[in-house]
PDB file of C-alpha atoms in Angstrom:
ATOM      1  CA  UNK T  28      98.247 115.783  89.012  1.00  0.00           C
ATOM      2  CA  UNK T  29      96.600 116.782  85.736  1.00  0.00           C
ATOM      3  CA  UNK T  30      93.430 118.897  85.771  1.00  0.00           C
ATOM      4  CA  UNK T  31      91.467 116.567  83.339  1.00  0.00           C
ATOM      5  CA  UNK T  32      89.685 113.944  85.591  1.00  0.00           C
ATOM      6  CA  UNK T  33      90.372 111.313  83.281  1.00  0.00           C
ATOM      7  CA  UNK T  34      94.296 111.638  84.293  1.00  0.00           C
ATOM      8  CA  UNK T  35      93.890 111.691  87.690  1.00  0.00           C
ATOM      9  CA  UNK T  36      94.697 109.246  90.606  1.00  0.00           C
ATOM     10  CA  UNK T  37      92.013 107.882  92.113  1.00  0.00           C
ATOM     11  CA  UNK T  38      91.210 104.450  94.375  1.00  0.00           C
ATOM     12  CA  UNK T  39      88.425 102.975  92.617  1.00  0.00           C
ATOM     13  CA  UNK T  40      90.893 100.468  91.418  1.00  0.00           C
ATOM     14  CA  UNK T  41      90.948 101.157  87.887  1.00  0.00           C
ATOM     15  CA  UNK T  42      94.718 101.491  88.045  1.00  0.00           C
ATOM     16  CA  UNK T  43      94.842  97.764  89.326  1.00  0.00           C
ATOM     17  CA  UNK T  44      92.361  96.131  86.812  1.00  0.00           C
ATOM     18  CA  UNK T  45      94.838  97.866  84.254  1.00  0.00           C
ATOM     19  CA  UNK T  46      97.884  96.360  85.826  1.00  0.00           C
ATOM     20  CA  UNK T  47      96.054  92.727  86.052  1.00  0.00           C
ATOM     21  CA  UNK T  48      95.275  93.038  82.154  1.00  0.00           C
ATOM     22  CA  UNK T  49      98.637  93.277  81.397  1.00  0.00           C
ATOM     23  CA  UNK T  50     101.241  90.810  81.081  1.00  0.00           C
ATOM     24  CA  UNK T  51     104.284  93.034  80.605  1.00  0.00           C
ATOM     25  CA  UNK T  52     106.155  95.974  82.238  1.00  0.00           C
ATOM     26  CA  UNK T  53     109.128  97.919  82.279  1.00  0.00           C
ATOM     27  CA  UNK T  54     111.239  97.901  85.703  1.00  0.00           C
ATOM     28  CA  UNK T  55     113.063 100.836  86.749  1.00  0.00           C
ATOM     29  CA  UNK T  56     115.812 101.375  89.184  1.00  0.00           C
ATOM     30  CA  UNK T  57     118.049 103.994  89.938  1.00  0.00           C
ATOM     31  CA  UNK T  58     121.039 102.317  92.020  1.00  0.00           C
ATOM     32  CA  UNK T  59     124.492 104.415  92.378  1.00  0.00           C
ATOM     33  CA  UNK T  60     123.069 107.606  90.543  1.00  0.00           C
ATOM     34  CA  UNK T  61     123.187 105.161  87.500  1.00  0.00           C
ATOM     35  CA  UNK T  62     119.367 103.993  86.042  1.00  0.00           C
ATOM     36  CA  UNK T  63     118.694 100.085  85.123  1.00  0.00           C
ATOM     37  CA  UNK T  64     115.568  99.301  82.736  1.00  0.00           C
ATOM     38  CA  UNK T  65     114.463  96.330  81.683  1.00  0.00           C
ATOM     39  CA  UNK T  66     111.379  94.326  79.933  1.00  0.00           C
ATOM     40  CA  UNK T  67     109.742  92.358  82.649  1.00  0.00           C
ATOM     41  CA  UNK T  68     107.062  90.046  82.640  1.00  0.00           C
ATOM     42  CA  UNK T  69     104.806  90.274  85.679  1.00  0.00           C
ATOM     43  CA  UNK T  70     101.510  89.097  87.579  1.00  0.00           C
ATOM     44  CA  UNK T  71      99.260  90.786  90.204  1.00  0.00           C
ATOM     45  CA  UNK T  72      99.114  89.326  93.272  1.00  0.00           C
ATOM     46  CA  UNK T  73      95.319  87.868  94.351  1.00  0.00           C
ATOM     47  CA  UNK T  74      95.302  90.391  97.158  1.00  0.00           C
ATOM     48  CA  UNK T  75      96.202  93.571  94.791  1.00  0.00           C
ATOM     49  CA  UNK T  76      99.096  94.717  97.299  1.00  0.00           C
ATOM     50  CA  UNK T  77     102.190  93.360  95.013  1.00  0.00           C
ATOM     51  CA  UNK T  78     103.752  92.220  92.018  1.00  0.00           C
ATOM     52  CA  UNK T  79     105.124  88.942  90.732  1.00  0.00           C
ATOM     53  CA  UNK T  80     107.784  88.972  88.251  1.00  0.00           C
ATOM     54  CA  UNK T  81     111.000  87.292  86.701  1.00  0.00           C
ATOM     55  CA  UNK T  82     114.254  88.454  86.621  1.00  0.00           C
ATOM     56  CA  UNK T  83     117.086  86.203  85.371  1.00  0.00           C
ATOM     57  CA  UNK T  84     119.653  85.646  87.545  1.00  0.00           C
ATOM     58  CA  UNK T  85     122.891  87.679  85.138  1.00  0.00           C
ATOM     59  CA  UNK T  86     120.393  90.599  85.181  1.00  0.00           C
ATOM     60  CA  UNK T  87     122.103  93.557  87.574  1.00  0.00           C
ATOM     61  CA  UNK T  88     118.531  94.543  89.101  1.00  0.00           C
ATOM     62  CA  UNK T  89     118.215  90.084  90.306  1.00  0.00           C
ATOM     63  CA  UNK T  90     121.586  91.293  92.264  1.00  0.00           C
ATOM     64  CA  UNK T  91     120.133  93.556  94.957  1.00  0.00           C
ATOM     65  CA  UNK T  92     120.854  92.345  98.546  1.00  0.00           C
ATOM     66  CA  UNK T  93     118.128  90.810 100.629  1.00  0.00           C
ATOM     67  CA  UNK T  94     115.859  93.473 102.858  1.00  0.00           C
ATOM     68  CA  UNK T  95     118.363  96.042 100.699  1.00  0.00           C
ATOM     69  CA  UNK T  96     115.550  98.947  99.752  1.00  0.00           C
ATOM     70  CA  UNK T  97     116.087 100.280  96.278  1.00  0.00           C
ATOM     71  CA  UNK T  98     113.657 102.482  94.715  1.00  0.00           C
ATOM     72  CA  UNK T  99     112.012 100.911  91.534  1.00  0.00           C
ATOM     73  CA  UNK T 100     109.016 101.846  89.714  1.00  0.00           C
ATOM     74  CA  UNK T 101     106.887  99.433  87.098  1.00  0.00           C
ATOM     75  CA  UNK T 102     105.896 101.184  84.220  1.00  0.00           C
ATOM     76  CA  UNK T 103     102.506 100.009  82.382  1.00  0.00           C
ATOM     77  CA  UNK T 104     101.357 100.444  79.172  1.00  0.00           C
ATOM     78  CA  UNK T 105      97.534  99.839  78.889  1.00  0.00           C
ATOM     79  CA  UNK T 106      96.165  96.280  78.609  1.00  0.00           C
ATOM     80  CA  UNK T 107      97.738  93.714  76.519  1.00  0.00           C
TER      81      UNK T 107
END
């Protein structure tokens, strides 16, 4: 990615005790060539492998079919 080591990925989990500081996100989907944003508030799982979060239920991403695989992306912004 970028040359400067303090921008790169790496797996020491630094990225993850980021993500469990934080409280908020923003969601991204791209569904029909069209892209859907929005505020979420999330959680880490315990085992660091997913993410908790609330949608309501008028909310166009909440309306994805079950086992349908859309891309999405969770955007952080540093700890809370």
């Amino acid at each position: 990615m970028h040359p400067n080591p303090s921008f790169r990925n790496t797996l020491d989990g630094h990225g993850w005790e980021l993500v469990s500081q934080t409280s908020f996100g923003t969601l991204v989907q791209s569904t029909s060539g069209l892209p859907l944003i929005s505020h979420v508030p999330f959680l880490l799982s315990a085992c660091q492998s997913y993410i908790e979060l609330h949608l309501v239920r008028s909310n166009p991403m909440a309306r994805v079919e079950v086992g349908e695989a859309v891309p999405t992306t969770l955007i952080v912004n540093g700890p809370d």
